[in-house]
mmCIF file of C-alpha atoms in Angstrom:
data_model
loop_
_atom_site.group_PDB
_atom_site.id
_atom_site.type_symbol
_atom_site.label_atom_id
_atom_site.label_comp_id
_atom_site.label_asym_id
_atom_site.label_seq_id
_atom_site.Cartn_x
_atom_site.Cartn_y
_atom_site.Cartn_z
ATOM 1 C CA MET A 551 8.052 32.008 -13.028
ATOM 2 C CA THR A 552 11.281 32.394 -10.698
ATOM 3 C CA ASN A 553 14.439 30.599 -10.416
ATOM 4 C CA ARG A 554 15.124 31.574 -6.762
ATOM 5 C CA LEU A 555 16.451 28.869 -4.390
ATOM 6 C CA PRO A 556 13.996 27.472 -2.014
ATOM 7 C CA LEU A 557 14.415 28.992 1.567
ATOM 8 C CA ILE A 558 14.770 26.495 4.460
ATOM 9 C CA SER A 559 13.712 27.699 7.797
ATOM 10 C CA VAL A 560 15.543 25.979 10.602
ATOM 11 C CA ILE A 561 13.778 26.629 14.135
ATOM 12 C CA ILE A 562 15.880 26.226 17.120
ATOM 13 C CA PRO A 563 14.123 26.240 20.447
ATOM 14 C CA THR A 564 16.346 26.713 23.446
ATOM 15 C CA TYR A 565 15.975 26.772 27.248
ATOM 16 C CA ASN A 566 19.219 27.253 29.235
ATOM 17 C CA TYR A 567 21.205 25.705 26.478
ATOM 18 C CA GLY A 568 23.472 28.626 25.884
ATOM 19 C CA ARG A 569 26.468 26.406 26.025
ATOM 20 C CA PHE A 570 25.133 24.151 23.175
ATOM 21 C CA LEU A 571 23.659 26.939 20.970
ATOM 22 C CA PRO A 572 26.760 27.907 19.009
ATOM 23 C CA ASP A 573 27.461 24.516 17.805
ATOM 24 C CA ALA A 574 23.950 23.931 16.688
ATOM 25 C CA VAL A 575 23.911 27.133 14.839
ATOM 26 C CA LYS A 576 27.072 26.392 13.109
ATOM 27 C CA SER A 577 25.949 23.108 12.088
ATOM 28 C CA VAL A 578 23.046 24.905 10.195
ATOM 29 C CA LEU A 579 25.422 27.545 8.768
ATOM 30 C CA ASP A 580 27.649 24.840 7.295
ATOM 31 C CA GLN A 581 24.666 23.666 5.213
ATOM 32 C CA LYS A 582 25.126 26.820 3.183
ATOM 33 C CA LYS A 583 28.365 25.357 1.588
ATOM 34 C CA ASP A 584 25.960 23.508 -0.505
ATOM 35 C CA GLY A 585 24.647 26.707 -1.994
ATOM 36 C CA LEU A 586 21.386 26.576 -0.012
ATOM 37 C CA ALA A 587 19.259 29.542 1.242
ATOM 38 C CA VAL A 588 18.666 29.175 5.014
ATOM 39 C CA GLU A 589 17.371 31.212 7.758
ATOM 40 C CA ILE A 590 17.852 30.328 11.430
ATOM 41 C CA ILE A 591 15.235 31.219 14.002
ATOM 42 C CA VAL A 592 16.341 30.758 17.541
ATOM 43 C CA VAL A 593 13.473 30.784 20.104
ATOM 44 C CA ASP A 594 14.594 31.436 23.679
ATOM 45 C CA ASP A 595 11.905 29.979 25.825
ATOM 46 C CA GLY A 596 12.659 32.259 29.014
ATOM 47 C CA SER A 597 16.216 31.084 29.525
ATOM 48 C CA THR A 598 17.962 32.060 32.922
ATOM 49 C CA ASP A 599 21.497 31.228 31.809
ATOM 50 C CA ASP A 600 23.536 33.202 29.254
ATOM 51 C CA THR A 601 21.594 32.214 26.181
ATOM 52 C CA ALA A 602 20.668 35.796 25.483
ATOM 53 C CA ASP A 603 24.252 36.842 25.446
ATOM 54 C CA VAL A 604 25.261 33.884 23.401
ATOM 55 C CA ALA A 605 22.607 34.610 20.805
ATOM 56 C CA GLN A 606 23.741 38.307 20.501
ATOM 57 C CA ARG A 607 27.347 37.119 19.792
ATOM 58 C CA LEU A 608 26.120 35.032 16.951
ATOM 59 C CA GLY A 609 24.925 38.294 15.435
ATOM 60 C CA SER A 610 23.070 38.365 12.038
ATOM 61 C CA SER A 611 23.513 34.778 11.339
ATOM 62 C CA ILE A 612 20.348 34.069 13.321
ATOM 63 C CA GLN A 613 16.937 35.684 14.216
ATOM 64 C CA TYR A 614 16.580 35.737 17.873
ATOM 65 C CA ILE A 615 13.129 35.672 19.518
ATOM 66 C CA TYR A 616 12.739 35.778 23.378
ATOM 67 C CA GLN A 617 9.496 34.575 25.126
ATOM 68 C CA GLU A 618 8.513 34.044 28.739
ATOM 69 C CA ASN A 619 8.876 30.267 29.530
ATOM 70 C CA GLN A 620 6.098 28.519 27.972
ATOM 71 C CA GLY A 621 7.430 25.137 27.167
ATOM 72 C CA LEU A 622 9.044 23.419 24.060
ATOM 73 C CA SER A 623 5.881 23.348 21.938
ATOM 74 C CA ALA A 624 5.141 26.974 22.371
ATOM 75 C CA ALA A 625 8.732 27.847 21.467
ATOM 76 C CA ARG A 626 8.585 25.859 18.113
ATOM 77 C CA ASN A 627 5.131 27.430 17.319
ATOM 78 C CA ALA A 628 6.788 30.950 17.708
ATOM 79 C CA GLY A 629 9.318 29.799 15.289
ATOM 80 C CA ILE A 630 6.641 28.641 12.881
ATOM 81 C CA ARG A 631 5.071 31.969 13.148
ATOM 82 C CA ALA A 632 8.212 33.806 12.376
ATOM 83 C CA ALA A 633 9.325 31.621 9.622
ATOM 84 C CA HIS A 634 9.335 32.686 5.908
ATOM 85 C CA GLY A 635 10.849 29.402 4.316
ATOM 86 C CA ASP A 636 9.477 27.092 1.780
ATOM 87 C CA TYR A 637 10.583 24.199 4.009
ATOM 88 C CA LEU A 638 10.715 23.876 7.743
ATOM 89 C CA VAL A 639 13.120 21.962 10.063
ATOM 90 C CA PHE A 640 13.099 21.700 13.847
ATOM 91 C CA LEU A 641 16.441 21.463 15.519
ATOM 92 C CA ASP A 642 16.815 21.441 19.360
ATOM 93 C CA ALA A 643 19.653 23.531 20.606
ATOM 94 C CA ASP A 644 21.735 20.591 21.795
ATOM 95 C CA ASP A 645 21.595 18.645 18.566
ATOM 96 C CA LEU A 646 23.602 19.010 15.205
ATOM 97 C CA LEU A 647 22.986 18.663 11.556
ATOM 98 C CA THR A 648 25.732 16.971 9.708
ATOM 99 C CA SER A 649 27.204 18.259 6.489
ATOM 100 C CA GLY A 650 24.645 17.815 3.484
ATOM 101 C CA THR A 651 21.817 16.964 5.475
ATOM 102 C CA LEU A 652 19.480 19.678 4.230
ATOM 103 C CA ALA A 653 20.596 19.368 0.646
ATOM 104 C CA SER A 654 19.758 15.627 0.888
ATOM 105 C CA HIS A 655 16.275 16.327 2.050
ATOM 106 C CA LEU A 656 15.813 18.679 -0.965
ATOM 107 C CA ASP A 657 17.177 16.025 -3.246
ATOM 108 C CA ASN A 658 14.591 13.622 -1.767
ATOM 109 C CA PHE A 659 11.899 16.082 -2.556
ATOM 110 C CA ALA A 660 13.224 16.634 -6.080
ATOM 111 C CA VAL A 661 13.040 12.829 -6.751
ATOM 112 C CA HIS A 662 9.804 12.394 -5.116
ATOM 113 C CA PRO A 663 7.851 15.529 -5.639
ATOM 114 C CA GLU A 664 4.764 13.963 -4.247
ATOM 115 C CA LEU A 665 6.292 14.058 -0.794
ATOM 116 C CA ASP A 666 5.173 16.516 1.834
ATOM 117 C CA VAL A 667 7.819 15.397 4.483
ATOM 118 C CA SER A 668 11.200 13.882 4.220
ATOM 119 C CA VAL A 669 12.840 11.946 7.334
ATOM 120 C CA CYS A 670 16.531 11.323 7.598
ATOM 121 C CA LEU A 671 18.687 9.314 10.008
ATOM 122 C CA SER A 672 19.385 10.137 13.603
ATOM 123 C CA LEU A 673 22.354 9.021 15.572
ATOM 124 C CA GLN A 674 21.795 9.214 19.316
ATOM 125 C CA THR A 675 24.995 9.982 21.114
ATOM 126 C CA PHE A 676 25.638 10.022 24.780
ATOM 127 C CA SER A 677 27.800 12.298 27.095
ATOM 128 C CA SER A 678 31.387 11.296 27.773
ATOM 129 C CA ASP A 679 30.664 9.926 31.245
ATOM 130 C CA SER A 680 28.128 7.588 29.926
ATOM 131 C CA GLU A 681 28.745 3.986 29.157
ATOM 132 C CA ARG A 682 26.092 3.599 26.737
ATOM 133 C CA ARG A 683 26.907 3.081 23.192
ATOM 134 C CA ASN A 684 25.670 5.359 20.197
ATOM 135 C CA TYR A 685 22.287 4.433 18.962
ATOM 136 C CA LEU A 686 21.103 4.744 15.274
ATOM 137 C CA TRP A 687 17.370 5.199 15.210
ATOM 138 C CA PRO A 688 16.099 2.645 12.797
ATOM 139 C CA LEU A 689 14.500 4.382 9.818
ATOM 140 C CA LYS A 690 11.621 2.700 8.113
ATOM 141 C CA CYS A 691 11.877 2.591 4.490
ATOM 142 C CA ALA A 692 8.235 2.531 3.365
ATOM 143 C CA HIS A 693 4.677 3.193 4.571
ATOM 144 C CA LEU A 694 5.841 5.688 7.339
ATOM 145 C CA ASP A 695 2.371 6.799 8.123
ATOM 146 C CA MET A 696 1.444 3.107 8.933
ATOM 147 C CA HIS A 697 4.541 2.907 11.370
ATOM 148 C CA LEU A 698 3.152 6.176 13.003
ATOM 149 C CA CYS A 699 0.308 4.031 14.145
ATOM 150 C CA HIS A 700 2.838 1.945 15.972
ATOM 151 C CA SER A 701 5.198 4.378 17.433
ATOM 152 C CA ASN A 702 7.119 7.787 16.891
ATOM 153 C CA ILE A 703 9.233 6.938 13.692
ATOM 154 C CA SER A 704 12.057 9.445 14.284
ATOM 155 C CA PRO A 705 13.274 12.345 16.463
ATOM 156 C CA VAL A 706 11.923 15.704 15.466
ATOM 157 C CA HIS A 707 15.139 16.997 13.943
ATOM 158 C CA THR A 708 15.209 14.370 11.236
ATOM 159 C CA PHE A 709 11.940 15.843 9.479
ATOM 160 C CA MET A 710 11.909 18.442 6.702
ATOM 161 C CA LEU A 711 8.364 19.573 5.790
ATOM 162 C CA ARG A 712 6.913 21.754 3.241
ATOM 163 C CA ALA A 713 5.548 25.062 4.654
ATOM 164 C CA GLU A 714 2.188 24.616 3.000
ATOM 165 C CA ALA A 715 1.872 21.351 4.813
ATOM 166 C CA ALA A 716 2.689 23.056 8.148
ATOM 167 C CA GLN A 717 0.093 25.590 7.488
ATOM 168 C CA GLU A 718 -2.546 22.998 7.162
ATOM 169 C CA ILE A 719 -1.311 21.075 10.190
ATOM 170 C CA GLY A 720 -1.208 23.983 12.623
ATOM 171 C CA PHE A 721 0.960 24.064 15.633
ATOM 172 C CA PHE A 722 2.385 21.755 18.227
ATOM 173 C CA ASP A 723 0.052 21.202 21.095
ATOM 174 C CA PRO A 724 1.319 23.311 23.855
ATOM 175 C CA ASP A 725 -0.629 21.278 26.608
ATOM 176 C CA LEU A 726 1.732 18.157 25.826
ATOM 177 C CA LYS A 727 4.752 18.105 27.901
ATOM 178 C CA ALA A 728 6.191 14.922 25.866
ATOM 179 C CA CYS A 729 5.480 13.278 22.707
ATOM 180 C CA GLU A 730 4.396 16.623 21.190
ATOM 181 C CA ASP A 731 6.295 15.786 18.019
ATOM 182 C CA GLN A 732 4.641 12.309 17.595
ATOM 183 C CA ASP A 733 1.294 14.026 18.014
ATOM 184 C CA TYR A 734 2.234 16.545 15.419
ATOM 185 C CA TRP A 735 3.431 14.000 12.765
ATOM 186 C CA LEU A 736 0.323 11.797 13.432
ATOM 187 C CA ARG A 737 -1.884 14.766 12.728
ATOM 188 C CA CYS A 738 0.270 15.340 9.553
ATOM 189 C CA ALA A 739 -0.288 11.815 8.459
ATOM 190 C CA ALA A 740 -4.007 11.891 9.304
ATOM 191 C CA LEU A 741 -4.457 14.784 7.013
ATOM 192 C CA GLY A 742 -2.975 12.643 4.114
ATOM 193 C CA LYS A 743 0.392 14.193 3.864
ATOM 194 C CA ARG A 744 3.001 11.843 2.402
ATOM 195 C CA PHE A 745 6.205 10.940 4.123
ATOM 196 C CA GLY A 746 9.322 9.558 2.502
ATOM 197 C CA ALA A 747 12.628 8.191 3.966
ATOM 198 C CA ASN A 748 15.891 9.886 3.311
ATOM 199 C CA PRO A 749 18.760 7.693 4.393
ATOM 200 C CA GLU A 750 21.497 10.115 3.008
ATOM 201 C CA GLY A 751 20.997 12.790 5.670
ATOM 202 C CA LEU A 752 22.132 12.414 9.277
ATOM 203 C CA VAL A 753 21.397 14.366 12.474
ATOM 204 C CA ILE A 754 23.413 14.112 15.664
ATOM 205 C CA TYR A 755 20.992 13.601 18.681
ATOM 206 C CA ARG A 756 23.045 14.433 21.686
ATOM 207 C CA GLN A 757 21.827 12.744 24.969
ATOM 208 C CA HIS A 758 22.880 14.182 28.186
ATOM 209 C CA GLY A 759 21.538 14.443 31.843
ATOM 210 C CA GLN A 760 19.231 17.497 30.991
ATOM 211 C CA SER A 761 17.738 15.966 27.878
ATOM 212 C CA MET A 762 13.900 16.046 28.061
ATOM 213 C CA THR A 763 13.881 12.345 26.690
ATOM 214 C CA SER A 764 15.974 11.454 29.985
ATOM 215 C CA GLN A 765 12.832 11.833 31.948
ATOM 216 C CA MET A 766 11.436 8.607 31.003
ATOM 217 C CA SER A 767 8.478 8.232 33.268
ATOM 218 C CA ARG A 768 6.741 11.259 31.865
ATOM 219 C CA GLN A 769 7.770 10.105 28.271
ATOM 220 C CA LEU A 770 6.213 6.690 28.903
ATOM 221 C CA ALA A 771 3.019 8.161 30.463
ATOM 222 C CA HIS A 772 2.476 10.476 27.348
ATOM 223 C CA ASP A 773 3.293 7.672 24.940
ATOM 224 C CA GLY A 774 0.526 5.668 26.616
ATOM 225 C CA ALA A 775 -1.991 8.457 26.478
ATOM 226 C CA ILE A 776 -1.326 9.124 22.743
ATOM 227 C CA ARG A 777 -2.438 5.585 21.935
ATOM 228 C CA PHE A 778 -6.096 6.548 22.363
ATOM 229 C CA LYS A 779 -5.556 9.468 20.072
ATOM 230 C CA ILE A 780 -4.296 6.959 17.367
ATOM 231 C CA SER A 781 -7.487 4.947 18.003
ATOM 232 C CA ARG A 782 -9.658 7.964 17.223
ATOM 233 C CA LEU A 783 -7.706 8.786 14.129
ATOM 234 C CA LEU A 784 -8.061 5.282 12.839
ATOM 235 C CA GLU A 785 -11.813 5.305 13.570
ATOM 236 C CA THR A 786 -12.555 8.781 12.117
ATOM 237 C CA ARG A 787 -9.972 9.292 9.233
ATOM 238 C CA PRO A 788 -11.004 7.268 6.236
ATOM 239 C CA ASP A 789 -7.583 7.320 4.510
ATOM 240 C CA PHE A 790 -5.431 6.874 7.381
ATOM 241 C CA PRO A 791 -2.861 5.042 6.918
ATOM 242 C CA ARG A 792 -2.817 4.972 3.136
ATOM 243 C CA ALA A 793 -2.157 1.188 3.231
ATOM 244 C CA GLY A 794 -5.530 0.607 4.898
ATOM 245 C CA LYS A 795 -7.253 0.155 8.142
ATOM 246 C CA PHE A 796 -6.207 -3.501 8.604
ATOM 247 C CA TYR A 797 -2.447 -2.441 8.653
ATOM 248 C CA GLY A 798 -3.163 0.602 10.730
ATOM 249 C CA TRP A 799 -5.094 -1.211 13.557
ATOM 250 C CA LEU A 800 -2.461 -3.991 13.662
ATOM 251 C CA ALA A 801 0.460 -1.732 13.849
ATOM 252 C CA HIS A 802 -1.472 0.328 16.553
ATOM 253 C CA ALA A 803 -2.085 -2.906 18.563
ATOM 254 C CA ALA A 804 1.484 -3.978 18.545
ATOM 255 C CA GLY A 805 2.731 -0.390 19.625
ATOM 256 C CA THR A 806 0.091 -0.193 22.336
ATOM 257 C CA ILE A 807 0.872 -3.562 23.894
ATOM 258 C CA GLY A 808 4.445 -2.372 23.889
ATOM 259 C CA SER A 809 3.490 0.839 25.729
ATOM 260 C CA ALA A 810 1.545 -1.475 28.376
ATOM 261 C CA CYS A 811 4.722 -3.458 29.060
ATOM 262 C CA GLY A 812 6.755 -0.223 29.565
ATOM 263 C CA LEU A 813 4.234 1.231 31.944
ATOM 264 C CA TYR A 814 3.349 -1.845 33.947
ATOM 265 C CA GLN A 815 5.804 -1.291 36.827
ATOM 266 C CA ARG A 816 5.040 2.402 37.237
ATOM 267 C CA ALA A 817 1.233 2.514 36.688
ATOM 268 C CA SER A 818 -0.143 -1.038 36.541
ATOM 269 C CA ASP A 819 -3.881 -0.035 36.250
ATOM 270 C CA PHE A 820 -3.130 2.328 33.059
ATOM 271 C CA ALA A 821 -1.041 -0.526 31.646
ATOM 272 C CA LEU A 822 -3.941 -2.881 31.816
ATOM 273 C CA ARG A 823 -6.192 -0.296 30.219
ATOM 274 C CA LEU A 824 -3.688 -0.089 27.336
ATOM 275 C CA MET A 825 -3.610 -3.898 27.168
ATOM 276 C CA ASP A 826 -7.352 -4.059 26.518
ATOM 277 C CA GLU A 827 -6.843 -1.262 24.053
ATOM 278 C CA SER A 828 -4.411 -3.380 22.194
ATOM 279 C CA ALA A 829 -6.550 -6.308 22.180
ATOM 280 C CA GLN A 830 -9.473 -4.256 20.749
ATOM 281 C CA GLY A 831 -6.999 -3.238 18.082
ATOM 282 C CA ILE A 832 -6.221 -6.668 17.029
ATOM 283 C CA LEU A 833 -10.014 -7.567 16.846
ATOM 284 C CA ARG A 834 -10.678 -4.429 14.730
ATOM 285 C CA ALA A 835 -7.830 -5.852 12.378
ATOM 286 C CA ALA A 836 -9.347 -9.247 12.477
ATOM 287 C CA ALA A 837 -12.727 -7.906 11.242
ATOM 288 C CA LEU A 838 -10.817 -6.445 8.263
ATOM 289 C CA ALA A 839 -8.593 -9.215 7.414
ATOM 290 C CA ASP A 840 -10.422 -10.629 4.400
ATOM 291 C CA GLN A 841 -10.478 -7.129 2.908
ATOM 292 C CA ALA A 842 -6.634 -6.429 3.308
ATOM 293 C CA LYS A 843 -5.177 -6.109 -0.304
ATOM 294 C CA PRO A 844 -1.301 -5.557 0.150
ATOM 295 C CA GLU A 845 -0.112 -3.067 -2.623
ATOM 296 C CA ASP A 846 3.557 -4.267 -2.362
ATOM 297 C CA MET A 847 5.622 -7.056 -0.722
ATOM 298 C CA TYR A 848 6.493 -4.507 2.210
ATOM 299 C CA LEU A 849 3.100 -4.855 3.811
ATOM 300 C CA PRO A 850 2.907 -8.566 4.466
ATOM 301 C CA LEU A 851 6.200 -8.328 5.894
ATOM 302 C CA ALA A 852 5.153 -5.574 8.252
ATOM 303 C CA GLU A 853 2.024 -7.370 8.920
ATOM 304 C CA ARG A 854 3.909 -10.495 10.205
ATOM 305 C CA TYR A 855 6.184 -8.292 12.219
ATOM 306 C CA PHE A 856 3.411 -6.523 14.063
ATOM 307 C CA ALA A 857 1.635 -9.941 14.665
ATOM 308 C CA GLY A 858 4.749 -11.346 16.082
ATOM 309 C CA GLU A 859 5.413 -8.325 18.373
ATOM 310 C CA TYR A 860 1.889 -8.608 19.796
ATOM 311 C CA LEU A 861 2.154 -12.267 20.453
ATOM 312 C CA LEU A 862 5.517 -11.849 22.286
ATOM 313 C CA ARG A 863 4.264 -9.035 24.523
ATOM 314 C CA ALA A 864 1.064 -10.815 25.255
ATOM 315 C CA LYS A 865 2.877 -13.511 26.952
ATOM 316 C CA ASN A 866 4.066 -11.034 29.476
ATOM 317 C CA PHE A 867 0.469 -10.343 30.454
ATOM 318 C CA ALA A 868 -0.708 -14.156 30.526
ATOM 319 C CA ALA A 869 -1.654 -13.693 34.310
ATOM 320 C CA PHE A 870 -3.905 -10.721 33.495
ATOM 321 C CA SER A 871 -5.531 -12.158 30.316
ATOM 322 C CA SER A 872 -8.985 -10.977 29.427
ATOM 323 C CA ARG A 873 -11.469 -12.417 27.146
ATOM 324 C CA SER A 874 -10.624 -9.887 24.349
ATOM 325 C CA GLN A 875 -6.921 -10.665 24.740
ATOM 326 C CA GLU A 876 -7.551 -14.331 24.484
ATOM 327 C CA LYS A 877 -9.670 -13.700 21.360
ATOM 328 C CA ALA A 878 -6.973 -11.502 19.920
ATOM 329 C CA VAL A 879 -4.178 -14.214 20.537
ATOM 330 C CA SER A 880 -6.450 -16.841 19.027
ATOM 331 C CA PHE A 881 -6.886 -14.694 15.887
ATOM 332 C CA LEU A 882 -3.152 -14.126 15.509
ATOM 333 C CA THR A 883 -2.007 -17.630 16.071
ATOM 334 C CA LYS A 884 -4.547 -18.934 13.599
ATOM 335 C CA HIS A 885 -4.048 -16.382 10.973
ATOM 336 C CA TYR A 886 -0.291 -16.393 11.347
ATOM 337 C CA SER A 887 0.475 -20.083 11.928
ATOM 338 C CA GLN A 888 4.195 -19.502 11.255
ATOM 339 C CA LEU A 889 4.404 -17.386 14.364
ATOM 340 C CA ALA A 890 3.149 -20.198 16.653
ATOM 341 C CA LEU A 891 6.563 -20.525 18.104
ATOM 342 C CA ASP A 892 8.091 -20.439 21.686
ATOM 343 C CA ASN A 893 9.450 -17.194 22.879
ATOM 344 C CA ASP A 894 13.042 -17.635 21.812
ATOM 345 C CA ALA A 895 12.243 -18.902 18.380
ATOM 346 C CA LEU A 896 9.629 -16.185 17.858
ATOM 347 C CA ASP A 897 12.048 -13.453 19.065
ATOM 348 C CA ALA A 898 14.719 -14.776 16.710
ATOM 349 C CA LYS A 899 12.219 -14.574 13.896
ATOM 350 C CA GLN A 900 11.376 -10.984 14.702
ATOM 351 C CA LYS A 901 14.974 -9.883 14.809
ATOM 352 C CA LYS A 902 15.384 -11.138 11.185
ATOM 353 C CA ILE A 903 12.126 -9.363 10.034
ATOM 354 C CA PHE A 904 12.879 -6.028 11.484
ATOM 355 C CA PRO A 905 15.851 -4.971 9.561
ATOM 356 C CA ARG A 906 13.955 -5.640 6.333
ATOM 357 C CA LEU A 907 11.440 -2.980 7.295
ATOM 358 C CA CYS A 908 14.180 -0.581 7.493
ATOM 359 C CA CYS A 909 16.505 1.326 5.259
ATOM 360 C CA GLY A 910 19.336 -1.002 4.211
ATOM 361 C CA LYS A 911 22.072 -1.274 6.977
ATOM 362 C CA GLU A 912 24.876 -0.859 4.446
ATOM 363 C CA ARG A 913 23.408 2.399 3.064
ATOM 364 C CA MET A 914 22.771 3.912 6.613
ATOM 365 C CA MET A 915 26.298 2.946 7.832
ATOM 366 C CA THR A 916 27.744 4.584 4.617
ATOM 367 C CA THR A 917 25.985 7.891 5.671
ATOM 368 C CA ILE A 918 27.336 7.531 9.179
ATOM 369 C CA LYS A 919 30.841 7.013 8.156
ATOM 370 C CA ALA A 920 30.724 9.838 5.604
ATOM 371 C CA HIS A 921 29.258 12.380 8.165
ATOM 372 C CA TYR A 922 30.076 11.410 11.762
ATOM 373 C CA THR A 923 33.265 11.312 13.525
ATOM 374 C CA ARG A 924 33.678 11.088 17.350
#
């Protein structure tokens, strides 16, 4: 038996982000004020700016690894290989942990020892020359593996996972140039790992012109491609998601039709393939509807939300309706008669349901006010 503190490995990949790196590292070092044991692993993915000099000035506070440019996934994988921690956190070099975030994750694990992954809040901020307002990523409060069937639930820096879970999952896919984190967490969930929400922690997601997520065309294309992987996981993994296949297929269909809408102007043929994929998801859910047994009141609420989202999006593709889509819409309108509304009324209903799927707004705003100042 030992009473040693658990070690948290924070992996910071960087590529030409030397000017951001000191703030990111400082935000991790500040976590030690809570009495935590933290190691910082900076992986320089072949930077051509002053990143190496910046890292040298940071001294013994970090472990610095240099590799030839191989991409973000390979950089994170190098960090995983070097990590000695009981828990892993992935922090991009231009993002910031706020005070108490790592401690809040450990508290979440202590209260819920069954968890393998803890997910906190992310506040997306924009450069000073941007007119866009800060955006709080909505953190779902339950059944996060089901929500992963719909879409990526949170930026990568909000996750803390147990090292033994990471050993089982393996590495980020270096062939993916976007959505590699969504792929990673999907594999984690498909292996039966348990996710839990942590609305007490907050990470600042700094958006600027060089951010990878600013390259939206590539992001949307990869998001569309990953839909077919979700289908395969739903078909082959018997206990994914834990709530049951009915909810997984419904969530997947709603997310897939959303991807189709986002891609239509850029790749109409692929969008129509996704449209058919989403309809097939609804039909798979329909075949399981009589067997669905919600274990709590959250699931019927999520069920109605996913159904409503599909119906709203399907109207955008009415001109390209296929037989499978018509059958999908017919099932939803009969099974959820309360959703047989015009667009404006259904949209209003959806906006009332969605916040109830997320951690309480007051609780999240309290966290932001406590830990974020402009």
